[in-house]
C-alpha positions as a Python dict, from the first residue, in 0.01 Angstrom:
ca = {
    (1, 'X'): (0, 0, 0),
    (2, 'X'): (318, -169, -195),
    (3, 'X'): (113, -398, -358),
    (4, 'X'): (-158, -100, -532),
    (5, 'X'): (123, 108, -599),
    (6, 'X'): (366, -125, -769),
    (7, 'X'): (89, -262, -972),
    (8, 'X'): (47, 72, -1149),
    (9, 'X'): (167, 55, -1560),
    (10, 'X'): (389, 316, -1485),
    (11, 'X'): (626, 163, -1221),
    (12, 'X'): (864, -130, -1222),
    (13, 'X'): (1164, -297, -1010),
    (14, 'X'): (1442, -462, -1168),
    (15, 'X'): (1599, -694, -859),
    (16, 'X'): (1943, -889, -887),
    (17, 'X'): (1993, -1162, -697),
    (18, 'X'): (2362, -1194, -818),
    (19, 'X'): (2249, -1606, -804),
    (20, 'X'): (2294, -1603, -440),
    (21, 'X'): (2064, -1700, -176),
    (22, 'X'): (1872, -1398, -188),
    (23, 'X'): (1665, -1482, -495),
    (24, 'X'): (1435, -1731, -361),
    (25, 'X'): (1318, -1486, -89),
    (26, 'X'): (1295, -1190, -348),
    (27, 'X'): (1069, -1425, -584),
    (28, 'X'): (832, -1492, -260),
    (29, 'X'): (775, -1135, -181),
    (30, 'X'): (799, -946, -516),
    (31, 'X'): (618, -1211, -723),
    (32, 'X'): (385, -1431, -506),
    (33, 'X'): (329, -1184, -248),
    (34, 'X'): (299, -841, -429),
    (35, 'X'): (214, -991, -780),
    (36, 'X'): (485, -888, -970),
    (37, 'X'): (611, -1061, -1313),
    (38, 'X'): (902, -1242, -1383),
    (39, 'X'): (1042, -942, -1557),
    (40, 'X'): (1112, -791, -1211),
    (41, 'X'): (1406, -1075, -1141),
    (42, 'X'): (1737, -1112, -1276),
    (43, 'X'): (2022, -1355, -1181),
    (44, 'X'): (1771, -1487, -897),
    (45, 'X'): (1850, -1873, -893),
    (46, 'X'): (2138, -1980, -690),
    (47, 'X'): (2454, -2148, -815),
    (48, 'X'): (2712, -2285, -620),
    (49, 'X'): (3006, -2049, -809),
    (50, 'X'): (2744, -1726, -844),
    (51, 'X'): (2720, -1806, -1222),
    (52, 'X'): (3083, -1732, -1230),
    (53, 'X'): (3021, -1360, -1116),
    (54, 'X'): (3140, -1192, -757),
    (55, 'X'): (2813, -1153, -564),
    (56, 'X'): (2933, -836, -461),
    (57, 'X'): (2616, -524, -481),
    (58, 'X'): (2830, -241, -588),
    (59, 'X'): (2872, -90, -920),
    (60, 'X'): (3163, -286, -1005),
    (61, 'X'): (3041, -631, -979),
    (62, 'X'): (2637, -547, -1018),
    (63, 'X'): (2766, -412, -1348),
    (64, 'X'): (2474, -577, -1579),
    (65, 'X'): (2204, -405, -1322),
    (66, 'X'): (2384, -92, -1376),
    (67, 'X'): (2352, -81, -1732),
    (68, 'X'): (1980, -179, -1743),
    (69, 'X'): (1917, 85, -1498),
    (70, 'X'): (2057, 336, -1755),
    (71, 'X'): (2378, 423, -1569),
    (72, 'X'): (2754, 449, -1693),
    (73, 'X'): (2993, 238, -1507),
    (74, 'X'): (3071, 520, -1241),
    (75, 'X'): (2686, 547, -1167),
    (76, 'X'): (2645, 874, -1390),
    (77, 'X'): (2358, 897, -1615),
    (78, 'X'): (2429, 707, -1947),
    (79, 'X'): (2345, 987, -2190),
    (80, 'X'): (2306, 770, -2464),
    (81, 'X'): (2000, 652, -2333),
    (82, 'X'): (1745, 878, -2466),
    (83, 'X'): (1398, 694, -2411),
    (84, 'X'): (1389, 691, -2000),
    (85, 'X'): (1032, 549, -1982),
    (86, 'X'): (1216, 192, -2073),
    (87, 'X'): (1401, 209, -1760),
    (88, 'X'): (1290, 76, -1425),
    (89, 'X'): (1186, 281, -1124),
    (90, 'X'): (1372, 104, -894),
    (91, 'X'): (1698, -119, -909),
    (92, 'X'): (1849, -326, -643),
    (93, 'X'): (2074, -603, -585),
    (94, 'X'): (2148, -837, -299),
    (95, 'X'): (2500, -998, -216),
    (96, 'X'): (2553, -1351, -206),
    (97, 'X'): (2414, -1452, 119),
    (98, 'X'): (2134, -1182, 87),
    (99, 'X'): (2244, -962, 394),
    (100, 'X'): (2369, -628, 172),
    (101, 'X'): (2215, -413, -68),
    (102, 'X'): (2243, -144, -389),
    (103, 'X'): (1968, 99, -437),
    (104, 'X'): (1977, 278, -793),
    (105, 'X'): (1695, 453, -954),
    (106, 'X'): (1678, 499, -1326),
    (107, 'X'): (2011, 659, -1406),
    (108, 'X'): (2057, 733, -1060),
    (109, 'X'): (2275, 528, -810),
    (110, 'X'): (2225, 585, -457),
    (111, 'X'): (2523, 556, -211),
    (112, 'X'): (2522, 327, 136),
    (113, 'X'): (2510, 634, 343),
    (114, 'X'): (2236, 822, 146),
    (115, 'X'): (2051, 550, 163),
    (116, 'X'): (2081, 521, 528),
    (117, 'X'): (2011, 848, 555),
    (118, 'X'): (1671, 857, 371),
    (119, 'X'): (1539, 534, 539),
    (120, 'X'): (1605, 729, 890),
    (121, 'X'): (1400, 1053, 735),
    (122, 'X'): (1151, 857, 569),
    (123, 'X'): (1066, 625, 897),
    (124, 'X'): (702, 707, 873),
    (125, 'X'): (681, 516, 541),
    (126, 'X'): (803, 213, 675),
    (127, 'X'): (597, -10, 879),
    (128, 'X'): (828, -150, 1094),
    (129, 'X'): (906, 164, 1221),
    (130, 'X'): (583, 363, 1209),
    (131, 'X'): (413, 104, 1390),
    (132, 'X'): (629, 157, 1699),
    (133, 'X'): (683, 560, 1683),
    (134, 'X'): (1003, 587, 1466),
    (135, 'X'): (1339, 461, 1542),
    (136, 'X'): (1457, 543, 1907),
    (137, 'X'): (1845, 505, 1773),
    (138, 'X'): (2045, 503, 1458),
    (139, 'X'): (2388, 384, 1422),
    (140, 'X'): (2674, 391, 1148),
    (141, 'X'): (3003, 264, 1057),
    (142, 'X'): (3298, 513, 1104),
    (143, 'X'): (3368, 489, 762),
    (144, 'X'): (3043, 597, 633),
    (145, 'X'): (2961, 956, 561),
    (146, 'X'): (2780, 1203, 790),
    (147, 'X'): (2457, 1223, 596),
    (148, 'X'): (2281, 992, 871),
    (149, 'X'): (2406, 1252, 1164),
    (150, 'X'): (2232, 1563, 1037),
    (151, 'X'): (1887, 1373, 1001),
    (152, 'X'): (1954, 1246, 1340),
    (153, 'X'): (1995, 1545, 1482),
    (154, 'X'): (1702, 1723, 1283),
    (155, 'X'): (1482, 1448, 1404),
    (156, 'X'): (1603, 1438, 1772),
    (157, 'X'): (1722, 1074, 1764),
    (158, 'X'): (2017, 931, 1947),
    (159, 'X'): (2303, 869, 1676),
    (160, 'X'): (2616, 613, 1730),
    (161, 'X'): (2910, 601, 1530),
    (162, 'X'): (3076, 256, 1572),
    (163, 'X'): (3396, 88, 1456),
    (164, 'X'): (3352, -124, 1142),
    (165, 'X'): (3160, -473, 1251),
    (166, 'X'): (2799, -556, 1262),
    (167, 'X'): (2869, -689, 1625),
    (168, 'X'): (2861, -320, 1742),
    (169, 'X'): (2534, -278, 1649),
    (170, 'X'): (2391, -594, 1814),
    (171, 'X'): (2545, -422, 2130),
    (172, 'X'): (2335, -130, 2093),
    (173, 'X'): (2015, -328, 1982),
    (174, 'X'): (2031, -557, 2278),
    (175, 'X'): (2168, -255, 2505),
    (176, 'X'): (1870, -288, 2739),
    (177, 'X'): (1867, -689, 2765),
    (178, 'X'): (2230, -740, 2797),
    (179, 'X'): (2340, -421, 2968),
    (180, 'X'): (2048, -311, 3176),
    (181, 'X'): (2057, 20, 2964),
    (182, 'X'): (1842, 227, 2759),
    (183, 'X'): (1629, 66, 2506),
    (184, 'X'): (1720, 206, 2105),
    (185, 'X'): (1496, -22, 1946),
    (186, 'X'): (1348, 22, 1706),
    (187, 'X'): (1693, 46, 1553),
    (188, 'X'): (1835, 178, 1218),
    (189, 'X'): (2184, 89, 1149),
    (190, 'X'): (2403, 67, 813),
    (191, 'X'): (2773, 84, 694),
    (192, 'X'): (2985, 201, 396),
    (193, 'X'): (2989, -162, 233),
    (194, 'X'): (2620, -134, 148),
    (195, 'X'): (2500, -326, 426),
    (196, 'X'): (2159, -182, 602),
    (197, 'X'): (1949, -338, 909),
    (198, 'X'): (1727, -289, 1171),
    (199, 'X'): (1630, -503, 1533),
    (200, 'X'): (1415, -753, 1363),
    (201, 'X'): (1718, -953, 1331),
    (202, 'X'): (2068, -897, 1464),
    (203, 'X'): (2204, -878, 1123),
    (204, 'X'): (2222, -691, 785),
    (205, 'X'): (1915, -785, 570),
    (206, 'X'): (1935, -669, 222),
    (207, 'X'): (1557, -749, 114),
    (208, 'X'): (1432, -546, 411),
    (209, 'X'): (1629, -228, 246),
    (210, 'X'): (1492, -307, -50),
    (211, 'X'): (1137, -304, 55),
    (212, 'X'): (1187, -11, 283),
    (213, 'X'): (1303, 181, -47),
    (214, 'X'): (975, 39, -203),
    (215, 'X'): (751, 172, 49),
    (216, 'X'): (932, 527, 51),
    (217, 'X'): (874, 566, -320),
    (218, 'X'): (510, 426, -282),
    (219, 'X'): (471, 719, 1),
    (220, 'X'): (629, 987, -202),
    (221, 'X'): (359, 908, -482),
    (222, 'X'): (64, 892, -246),
    (223, 'X'): (-83, 1187, -386),
    (224, 'X'): (38, 1163, -745),
    (225, 'X'): (-219, 1045, -996),
    (226, 'X'): (-210, 756, -1235),
    (227, 'X'): (-182, 974, -1524),
    (228, 'X'): (83, 1200, -1388),
    (229, 'X'): (475, 1165, -1381),
    (230, 'X'): (578, 933, -1063),
    (231, 'X'): (823, 1067, -840),
    (232, 'X'): (1171, 911, -893),
    (233, 'X'): (1425, 780, -687),
    (234, 'X'): (1630, 1077, -803),
    (235, 'X'): (1391, 1331, -676),
    (236, 'X'): (1371, 1211, -333),
    (237, 'X'): (1725, 1211, -328),
    (238, 'X'): (1786, 1540, -474),
    (239, 'X'): (1489, 1686, -231),
    (240, 'X'): (1678, 1541, 58),
    (241, 'X'): (2018, 1689, -43),
    (242, 'X'): (1820, 2026, -81),
    (243, 'X'): (1676, 1981, 299),
    (244, 'X'): (1984, 1842, 462),
    (245, 'X'): (2304, 1922, 234),
    (246, 'X'): (2510, 1666, 33),
    (247, 'X'): (2755, 1463, 188),
    (248, 'X'): (3051, 1272, 37),
    (249, 'X'): (3303, 986, 129),
    (250, 'X'): (3517, 749, -55),
    (251, 'X'): (3629, 379, 6),
    (252, 'X'): (3892, 231, -182),
    (253, 'X'): (3931, -142, -240),
    (254, 'X'): (4271, -319, -315),
    (255, 'X'): (4251, -641, -438),
    (256, 'X'): (4512, -854, -584),
    (257, 'X'): (4802, -602, -499),
    (258, 'X'): (5153, -698, -497),
    (259, 'X'): (5313, -544, -171),
    (260, 'X'): (5674, -542, -181),
    (261, 'X'): (5877, -629, 160),
    (262, 'X'): (6016, -318, 361),
}
């Protein structure tokens, strides 16, 4: 399904490797396996100094991708862009070691918490879950929003809210083997700092999240003829908000601050 949909002339992806370790894997998946053109990749050659950039996939440091997706620095639409057909359908970025991800549509930023909730609600479109009957457990870090909570409740999926730290997700993934408890796999989890993952590995997986979104978009367009406008990332997220409501949260990062001793 991915190859057939993403080979359409009216859809495209732009993946920003941020000169990190994920670039070669993106090339293997997107170019060699799915047959996309080199235009789908940017900064996918790993460099020891990350090309002088800070390889953090967010609106601040993935600013080049943000511009190419038609967004202003705060993630809102850049109203100066009139021809939206030139914008990629899906934009994504990985961090330096390829385990975190940022997701965006044309002129539309998807927060990490919304991304996690949408992956949960659209599990039927994602082979890892669809082939195993859906997630048996989901979890989020405490600082993230409650977007996942309402989806888990509506779909009767056990939900866990953990302290920050991927080890807490790992404990839940291994609950049966390590603690002789309930098996919560297939498992879905995520944190506010753009980390998303499942039980296929005991760690965040940025490219897996990108493939999940590619599957969600392809599934949303499965009945849309090639000559009709595609269902966009913005359409998918707004439909989700209409069903479940919109959740907000805020994270502040303090860098290089000078603190006076008390």
